PDB file of N, CA and C in Angstrom:
ATOM      1  N   UNK S   1       7.526  -5.947  15.237  1.00 50.00           N
ATOM      2  CA  UNK S   1       7.346  -6.923  14.787  1.00 50.00           C
ATOM      3  C   UNK S   1       6.637  -7.966  14.510  1.00 50.00           C
ATOM      4  N   UNK S   2       6.246  -8.452  13.348  1.00 59.00           N
ATOM      5  CA  UNK S   2       5.309  -9.650  13.457  1.00 59.00           C
ATOM      6  C   UNK S   2       6.188 -10.805  13.608  1.00 59.00           C
ATOM      7  N   UNK S   3       5.676 -11.843  13.419  1.00 61.00           N
ATOM      8  CA  UNK S   3       6.520 -13.001  13.326  1.00 61.00           C
ATOM      9  C   UNK S   3       7.118 -13.579  11.576  1.00 61.00           C
ATOM     10  N   UNK S   4       6.045 -12.758  10.854  1.00 63.00           N
ATOM     11  CA  UNK S   4       6.831 -13.083   9.445  1.00 63.00           C
ATOM     12  C   UNK S   4       7.410 -11.558   9.002  1.00 63.00           C
ATOM     13  N   UNK S   5       7.650 -10.879  10.111  1.00 62.00           N
ATOM     14  CA  UNK S   5       9.202  -9.810   9.937  1.00 62.00           C
ATOM     15  C   UNK S   5       8.098  -8.688   9.159  1.00 62.00           C
ATOM     16  N   UNK S   6       6.824  -8.730   9.336  1.00 63.00           N
ATOM     17  CA  UNK S   6       6.439  -7.234   9.189  1.00 63.00           C
ATOM     18  C   UNK S   6       6.288  -6.117   9.937  1.00 63.00           C
ATOM     19  N   UNK S   7       6.133  -5.024  10.307  1.00 61.00           N
ATOM     20  CA  UNK S   7       5.957  -3.735  11.123  1.00 61.00           C
ATOM     21  C   UNK S   7       4.985  -4.122  11.428  1.00 61.00           C
ATOM     22  N   UNK S   8       4.403  -4.175  12.852  1.00 62.00           N
ATOM     23  CA  UNK S   8       2.863  -3.884  13.384  1.00 62.00           C
ATOM     24  C   UNK S   8       2.446  -3.142  14.019  1.00 62.00           C
ATOM     25  N   UNK S   9       3.485  -2.294  14.438  1.00 62.00           N
ATOM     26  CA  UNK S   9       3.361  -0.966  15.617  1.00 62.00           C
ATOM     27  C   UNK S   9       4.875  -0.253  15.522  1.00 62.00           C
ATOM     28  N   UNK S  10       4.803   0.889  15.990  1.00 62.00           N
ATOM     29  CA  UNK S  10       5.804   1.942  15.699  1.00 62.00           C
ATOM     30  C   UNK S  10       5.579   2.621  17.355  1.00 62.00           C
ATOM     31  N   UNK S  11       6.676   2.699  17.462  1.00 63.00           N
ATOM     32  CA  UNK S  11       6.665   4.183  18.612  1.00 63.00           C
ATOM     33  C   UNK S  11       7.513   5.243  18.484  1.00 63.00           C
ATOM     34  N   UNK S  12       6.753   6.174  18.365  1.00 60.00           N
ATOM     35  CA  UNK S  12       7.671   7.672  18.392  1.00 60.00           C
ATOM     36  C   UNK S  12       8.118   8.148  19.041  1.00 60.00           C
ATOM     37  N   UNK S  13       8.717   8.956  19.286  1.00 62.00           N
ATOM     38  CA  UNK S  13       9.556  10.231  20.382  1.00 62.00           C
ATOM     39  C   UNK S  13       8.506  10.625  20.580  1.00 62.00           C
ATOM     40  N   UNK S  14       8.165  11.121  21.936  1.00 61.00           N
ATOM     41  CA  UNK S  14       7.493  12.115  22.556  1.00 61.00           C
ATOM     42  C   UNK S  14       7.164  13.543  21.825  1.00 61.00           C
ATOM     43  N   UNK S  15       8.581  14.084  21.364  1.00 64.00           N
ATOM     44  CA  UNK S  15       8.551  15.113  20.790  1.00 64.00           C
ATOM     45  C   UNK S  15       7.958  15.374  19.561  1.00 64.00           C
ATOM     46  N   UNK S  16       7.869  14.004  18.789  1.00 62.00           N
ATOM     47  CA  UNK S  16       6.861  14.077  17.619  1.00 62.00           C
ATOM     48  C   UNK S  16       5.814  14.033  18.000  1.00 62.00           C
ATOM     49  N   UNK S  17       5.512  13.017  18.662  1.00 58.00           N
ATOM     50  CA  UNK S  17       3.954  12.826  19.219  1.00 58.00           C
ATOM     51  C   UNK S  17       3.201  14.340  19.567  1.00 58.00           C
ATOM     52  N   UNK S  18       3.940  15.041  20.047  1.00 61.00           N
ATOM     53  CA  UNK S  18       3.681  16.333  20.336  1.00 61.00           C
ATOM     54  C   UNK S  18       3.049  16.936  19.259  1.00 61.00           C
ATOM     55  N   UNK S  19       3.570  17.213  18.204  1.00 64.00           N
ATOM     56  CA  UNK S  19       3.799  18.122  16.966  1.00 64.00           C
ATOM     57  C   UNK S  19       2.446  17.624  16.388  1.00 64.00           C
ATOM     58  N   UNK S  20       2.259  15.969  16.308  1.00 61.00           N
ATOM     59  CA  UNK S  20       1.082  15.747  15.824  1.00 61.00           C
ATOM     60  C   UNK S  20      -0.136  15.659  16.296  1.00 61.00           C
ATOM     61  N   UNK S  21      -0.317  15.158  17.303  1.00 62.00           N
ATOM     62  CA  UNK S  21      -1.383  15.277  18.383  1.00 62.00           C
ATOM     63  C   UNK S  21      -2.616  14.330  17.940  1.00 62.00           C
ATOM     64  N   UNK S  22      -2.389  13.357  17.078  1.00 66.00           N
ATOM     65  CA  UNK S  22      -3.306  11.896  17.113  1.00 66.00           C
ATOM     66  C   UNK S  22      -2.128  11.094  16.725  1.00 66.00           C
ATOM     67  N   UNK S  23      -2.875  10.020  16.699  1.00 68.00           N
ATOM     68  CA  UNK S  23      -2.182   8.259  16.450  1.00 68.00           C
ATOM     69  C   UNK S  23      -2.223   8.257  14.622  1.00 68.00           C
ATOM     70  N   UNK S  24      -2.996   9.011  14.256  1.00 72.00           N
ATOM     71  CA  UNK S  24      -3.372   8.698  12.571  1.00 72.00           C
ATOM     72  C   UNK S  24      -2.027   8.894  11.572  1.00 72.00           C
ATOM     73  N   UNK S  25      -1.071   9.786  12.131  1.00 71.00           N
ATOM     74  CA  UNK S  25       0.053   9.822  11.470  1.00 71.00           C
ATOM     75  C   UNK S  25       0.972   8.630  11.742  1.00 71.00           C
ATOM     76  N   UNK S  26       1.116   8.345  12.763  1.00 68.00           N
ATOM     77  CA  UNK S  26       1.947   6.627  13.082  1.00 68.00           C
ATOM     78  C   UNK S  26       1.245   5.440  12.699  1.00 68.00           C
ATOM     79  N   UNK S  27       0.307   5.929  12.391  1.00 74.00           N
ATOM     80  CA  UNK S  27      -0.719   4.555  11.431  1.00 74.00           C
ATOM     81  C   UNK S  27      -0.310   4.577  10.268  1.00 74.00           C
ATOM     82  N   UNK S  28      -0.235   5.936   9.639  1.00 76.00           N
ATOM     83  CA  UNK S  28       0.184   5.886   8.330  1.00 76.00           C
ATOM     84  C   UNK S  28       1.763   5.922   8.016  1.00 76.00           C
ATOM     85  N   UNK S  29       2.459   5.841   8.943  1.00 76.00           N
ATOM     86  CA  UNK S  29       3.537   5.187   8.733  1.00 76.00           C
ATOM     87  C   UNK S  29       3.920   3.926   8.623  1.00 76.00           C
ATOM     88  N   UNK S  30       3.220   3.430  10.176  1.00 74.00           N
ATOM     89  CA  UNK S  30       3.030   1.776   9.776  1.00 74.00           C
ATOM     90  C   UNK S  30       2.277   1.268   8.723  1.00 74.00           C
ATOM     91  N   UNK S  31       1.332   1.429   8.081  1.00 78.00           N
ATOM     92  CA  UNK S  31       0.660   1.026   6.746  1.00 78.00           C
ATOM     93  C   UNK S  31       1.600   1.341   5.436  1.00 78.00           C
ATOM     94  N   UNK S  32       2.877   2.644   5.694  1.00 79.00           N
ATOM     95  CA  UNK S  32       3.831   2.948   4.878  1.00 79.00           C
ATOM     96  C   UNK S  32       4.809   1.612   4.548  1.00 79.00           C
ATOM     97  N   UNK S  33       5.180   1.686   6.042  1.00 78.00           N
ATOM     98  CA  UNK S  33       6.602   0.628   5.825  1.00 78.00           C
ATOM     99  C   UNK S  33       6.135  -0.658   5.557  1.00 78.00           C
ATOM    100  N   UNK S  34       5.153  -0.932   5.992  1.00 77.00           N
ATOM    101  CA  UNK S  34       4.031  -2.732   5.771  1.00 77.00           C
ATOM    102  C   UNK S  34       4.327  -2.500   4.243  1.00 77.00           C
ATOM    103  N   UNK S  35       3.422  -1.606   3.551  1.00 81.00           N
ATOM    104  CA  UNK S  35       3.433  -1.755   1.926  1.00 81.00           C
ATOM    105  C   UNK S  35       4.838  -1.709   1.843  1.00 81.00           C
ATOM    106  N   UNK S  36       5.804  -0.997   1.757  1.00 80.00           N
ATOM    107  CA  UNK S  36       7.564  -1.263   1.251  1.00 80.00           C
ATOM    108  C   UNK S  36       7.579  -2.445   1.537  1.00 80.00           C
ATOM    109  N   UNK S  37       7.610  -3.260   2.706  1.00 78.00           N
ATOM    110  CA  UNK S  37       7.858  -4.434   2.968  1.00 78.00           C
ATOM    111  C   UNK S  37       7.532  -5.371   1.946  1.00 78.00           C
ATOM    112  N   UNK S  38       6.102  -5.193   2.261  1.00 79.00           N
ATOM    113  CA  UNK S  38       4.966  -6.457   1.285  1.00 79.00           C
ATOM    114  C   UNK S  38       5.889  -6.277  -0.195  1.00 79.00           C
ATOM    115  N   UNK S  39       5.866  -5.015  -0.561  1.00 81.00           N
ATOM    116  CA  UNK S  39       6.789  -5.252  -2.236  1.00 81.00           C
ATOM    117  C   UNK S  39       7.898  -5.280  -2.451  1.00 81.00           C
ATOM    118  N   UNK S  40       8.729  -5.137  -1.363  1.00 78.00           N
ATOM    119  CA  UNK S  40      10.441  -5.780  -1.171  1.00 78.00           C
ATOM    120  C   UNK S  40      10.086  -7.344  -1.362  1.00 78.00           C
ATOM    121  N   UNK S  41       9.211  -7.340  -0.450  1.00 77.00           N
ATOM    122  CA  UNK S  41       9.363  -9.429  -0.427  1.00 77.00           C
ATOM    123  C   UNK S  41       8.666  -9.712  -1.629  1.00 77.00           C
ATOM    124  N   UNK S  42       7.881  -9.115  -2.214  1.00 79.00           N
ATOM    125  CA  UNK S  42       7.334  -9.622  -3.792  1.00 79.00           C
ATOM    126  C   UNK S  42       8.034  -9.570  -4.617  1.00 79.00           C
ATOM    127  N   UNK S  43       9.115  -8.735  -4.407  1.00 77.00           N
ATOM    128  CA  UNK S  43      10.095  -8.642  -5.326  1.00 77.00           C
ATOM    129  C   UNK S  43      11.377  -9.921  -5.392  1.00 77.00           C
ATOM    130  N   UNK S  44      11.368 -10.005  -4.302  1.00 74.00           N
ATOM    131  CA  UNK S  44      12.792 -11.220  -3.747  1.00 74.00           C
ATOM    132  C   UNK S  44      12.131 -12.456  -4.216  1.00 74.00           C
ATOM    133  N   UNK S  45      10.641 -12.695  -4.067  1.00 76.00           N
ATOM    134  CA  UNK S  45      10.017 -13.865  -4.338  1.00 76.00           C
ATOM    135  C   UNK S  45       9.900 -13.864  -5.908  1.00 76.00           C
ATOM    136  N   UNK S  46       9.945 -12.995  -6.378  1.00 77.00           N
ATOM    137  CA  UNK S  46       9.632 -13.123  -7.986  1.00 77.00           C
ATOM    138  C   UNK S  46      10.908 -13.558  -8.724  1.00 77.00           C
ATOM    139  N   UNK S  47      12.060 -12.876  -7.833  1.00 75.00           N
ATOM    140  CA  UNK S  47      13.524 -13.424  -8.621  1.00 75.00           C
ATOM    141  C   UNK S  47      13.860 -14.532  -8.361  1.00 75.00           C
ATOM    142  N   UNK S  48      13.311 -15.325  -6.819  1.00 75.00           N
ATOM    143  CA  UNK S  48      14.047 -16.213  -6.401  1.00 75.00           C
ATOM    144  C   UNK S  48      13.263 -17.020  -7.476  1.00 75.00           C
ATOM    145  N   UNK S  49      11.921 -17.067  -7.732  1.00 75.00           N
ATOM    146  CA  UNK S  49      11.321 -18.101  -8.431  1.00 75.00           C
ATOM    147  C   UNK S  49      11.693 -18.016 -10.314  1.00 75.00           C
ATOM    148  N   UNK S  50      12.563 -16.998 -10.155  1.00 75.00           N
ATOM    149  CA  UNK S  50      12.661 -16.810 -11.700  1.00 75.00           C
ATOM    150  C   UNK S  50      14.254 -17.503 -11.571  1.00 75.00           C
ATOM    151  N   UNK S  51      14.929 -17.577 -10.729  1.00 72.00           N
ATOM    152  CA  UNK S  51      16.555 -18.121 -10.578  1.00 72.00           C
ATOM    153  C   UNK S  51      15.728 -19.394 -11.078  1.00 72.00           C
ATOM    154  N   UNK S  52      17.146 -20.062 -11.672  1.00 62.00           N
ATOM    155  CA  UNK S  52      17.510 -21.215 -12.472  1.00 62.00           C
ATOM    156  C   UNK S  52      18.040 -22.176 -11.318  1.00 62.00           C
ATOM    157  N   UNK S  53      17.255 -23.621 -10.955  1.00 65.00           N
ATOM    158  CA  UNK S  53      17.653 -24.582 -10.417  1.00 65.00           C
ATOM    159  C   UNK S  53      18.786 -24.310  -9.003  1.00 65.00           C
ATOM    160  N   UNK S  54      20.017 -23.993  -9.535  1.00 61.00           N
ATOM    161  CA  UNK S  54      21.434 -24.170  -8.600  1.00 61.00           C
ATOM    162  C   UNK S  54      22.024 -22.472  -8.726  1.00 61.00           C
ATOM    163  N   UNK S  55      21.401 -21.550  -9.618  1.00 63.00           N
ATOM    164  CA  UNK S  55      21.871 -20.673  -9.782  1.00 63.00           C
ATOM    165  C   UNK S  55      21.978 -19.942  -7.936  1.00 63.00           C
ATOM    166  N   UNK S  56      22.462 -18.778  -8.141  1.00 65.00           N
ATOM    167  CA  UNK S  56      22.348 -17.761  -7.115  1.00 65.00           C
ATOM    168  C   UNK S  56      21.954 -16.938  -7.774  1.00 65.00           C
ATOM    169  N   UNK S  57      20.549 -16.434  -6.808  1.00 61.00           N
ATOM    170  CA  UNK S  57      19.956 -15.348  -7.044  1.00 61.00           C
ATOM    171  C   UNK S  57      20.791 -13.813  -7.516  1.00 61.00           C
ATOM    172  N   UNK S  58      19.862 -12.993  -8.319  1.00 64.00           N
ATOM    173  CA  UNK S  58      20.812 -12.119  -8.733  1.00 64.00           C
ATOM    174  C   UNK S  58      20.663 -10.844  -7.958  1.00 64.00           C
ATOM    175  N   UNK S  59      20.945 -10.912  -6.614  1.00 66.00           N
ATOM    176  CA  UNK S  59      20.867  -9.975  -5.385  1.00 66.00           C
ATOM    177  C   UNK S  59      21.278 -10.556  -4.336  1.00 66.00           C
ATOM    178  N   UNK S  60      21.748 -10.077  -3.184  1.00 72.00           N
ATOM    179  CA  UNK S  60      21.905 -10.250  -1.978  1.00 72.00           C
ATOM    180  C   UNK S  60      21.206  -9.939  -1.232  1.00 72.00           C
ATOM    181  N   UNK S  61      20.505 -11.184  -0.486  1.00 69.00           N
ATOM    182  CA  UNK S  61      19.131 -10.836   0.645  1.00 69.00           C
ATOM    183  C   UNK S  61      19.683 -10.145   1.735  1.00 69.00           C
ATOM    184  N   UNK S  62      20.630 -10.331   1.926  1.00 77.00           N
ATOM    185  CA  UNK S  62      21.281  -9.424   3.222  1.00 77.00           C
ATOM    186  C   UNK S  62      21.011  -8.088   3.334  1.00 77.00           C
ATOM    187  N   UNK S  63      21.622  -7.901   1.308  1.00 77.00           N
ATOM    188  CA  UNK S  63      21.544  -6.141   1.325  1.00 77.00           C
ATOM    189  C   UNK S  63      20.233  -5.911   1.263  1.00 77.00           C
ATOM    190  N   UNK S  64      19.559  -6.367   0.657  1.00 74.00           N
ATOM    191  CA  UNK S  64      17.936  -6.254   0.471  1.00 74.00           C
ATOM    192  C   UNK S  64      17.210  -5.873   2.043  1.00 74.00           C
ATOM    193  N   UNK S  65      17.630  -6.626   2.881  1.00 77.00           N
ATOM    194  CA  UNK S  65      17.079  -6.185   4.220  1.00 77.00           C
ATOM    195  C   UNK S  65      17.454  -4.920   5.037  1.00 77.00           C
ATOM    196  N   UNK S  66      18.963  -4.598   4.667  1.00 80.00           N
ATOM    197  CA  UNK S  66      19.910  -3.316   5.088  1.00 80.00           C
ATOM    198  C   UNK S  66      19.316  -2.313   4.065  1.00 80.00           C
ATOM    199  N   UNK S  67      19.196  -2.698   3.067  1.00 78.00           N
ATOM    200  CA  UNK S  67      18.551  -1.300   2.581  1.00 78.00           C
ATOM    201  C   UNK S  67      16.934  -0.489   2.803  1.00 78.00           C
ATOM    202  N   UNK S  68      16.131  -1.846   3.416  1.00 77.00           N
ATOM    203  CA  UNK S  68      15.048  -1.057   3.604  1.00 77.00           C
ATOM    204  C   UNK S  68      15.360  -1.354   5.411  1.00 77.00           C
ATOM    205  N   UNK S  69      15.903  -1.589   6.128  1.00 80.00           N
ATOM    206  CA  UNK S  69      16.078  -0.745   7.128  1.00 80.00           C
ATOM    207  C   UNK S  69      16.782   0.621   7.472  1.00 80.00           C
ATOM    208  N   UNK S  70      17.819   0.764   6.169  1.00 80.00           N
ATOM    209  CA  UNK S  70      17.989   2.231   6.273  1.00 80.00           C
ATOM    210  C   UNK S  70      16.610   3.250   5.701  1.00 80.00           C
ATOM    211  N   UNK S  71      16.297   2.578   4.948  1.00 79.00           N
ATOM    212  CA  UNK S  71      15.063   3.390   4.410  1.00 79.00           C
ATOM    213  C   UNK S  71      14.467   4.006   5.495  1.00 79.00           C
ATOM    214  N   UNK S  72      13.785   2.915   6.647  1.00 78.00           N
ATOM    215  CA  UNK S  72      13.080   2.741   7.608  1.00 78.00           C
ATOM    216  C   UNK S  72      13.734   3.898   8.523  1.00 78.00           C
ATOM    217  N   UNK S  73      15.090   3.868   8.951  1.00 79.00           N
ATOM    218  CA  UNK S  73      15.681   4.518   9.843  1.00 79.00           C
ATOM    219  C   UNK S  73      15.784   5.575   9.379  1.00 79.00           C
ATOM    220  N   UNK S  74      16.169   6.150   8.425  1.00 78.00           N
ATOM    221  CA  UNK S  74      16.338   7.668   7.773  1.00 78.00           C
ATOM    222  C   UNK S  74      14.771   8.472   7.910  1.00 78.00           C
ATOM    223  N   UNK S  75      13.870   7.449   7.470  1.00 75.00           N
ATOM    224  CA  UNK S  75      12.332   8.300   7.745  1.00 75.00           C
ATOM    225  C   UNK S  75      12.018   8.481   9.024  1.00 75.00           C
ATOM    226  N   UNK S  76      12.215   7.517   9.995  1.00 77.00           N
ATOM    227  CA  UNK S  76      12.080   8.193  11.171  1.00 77.00           C
ATOM    228  C   UNK S  76      12.591   9.118  11.935  1.00 77.00           C
ATOM    229  N   UNK S  77      14.170   8.807  11.474  1.00 75.00           N
ATOM    230  CA  UNK S  77      14.765   9.897  12.043  1.00 75.00           C
ATOM    231  C   UNK S  77      14.315  11.358  11.328  1.00 75.00           C
ATOM    232  N   UNK S  78      14.290  11.496  10.171  1.00 72.00           N
ATOM    233  CA  UNK S  78      14.009  12.818   9.866  1.00 72.00           C
ATOM    234  C   UNK S  78      12.349  13.083  10.367  1.00 72.00           C
ATOM    235  N   UNK S  79      11.823  12.327  10.447  1.00 71.00           N
ATOM    236  CA  UNK S  79      10.293  12.534  11.304  1.00 71.00           C
ATOM    237  C   UNK S  79      10.645  12.611  12.933  1.00 71.00           C
ATOM    238  N   UNK S  80      11.458  12.356  13.411  1.00 69.00           N
ATOM    239  CA  UNK S  80      12.043  13.057  14.692  1.00 69.00           C
ATOM    240  C   UNK S  80      12.267  14.389  14.929  1.00 69.00           C
ATOM    241  N   UNK S  81      12.717  14.787  13.531  1.00 65.00           N
ATOM    242  CA  UNK S  81      13.048  15.887  13.609  1.00 65.00           C
ATOM    243  C   UNK S  81      12.414  17.234  13.722  1.00 65.00           C
ATOM    244  N   UNK S  82      10.965  16.343  13.191  1.00 58.00           N
ATOM    245  CA  UNK S  82       9.994  17.597  12.827  1.00 58.00           C
ATOM    246  C   UNK S  82       9.611  18.582  14.187  1.00 58.00           C
TER     247      UNK S  82
END
């Protein structure tokens, strides 16, 4: 992870790497995860900007993070079973 919380690199299980044969799929996974993170971050920033003064945001920031982590975990788990 980078200082701003974005995925910088990903380490894949050796079994997965044997089936892939190159770094290209891992690089594509990192790019997809970064795009998802940036999209989620953009949505959070838009909603925060739209919230009035002392109003609470219309969502739970912790929940947003947990959902993104769940997607990442499920994706990596499915990939490792290939």
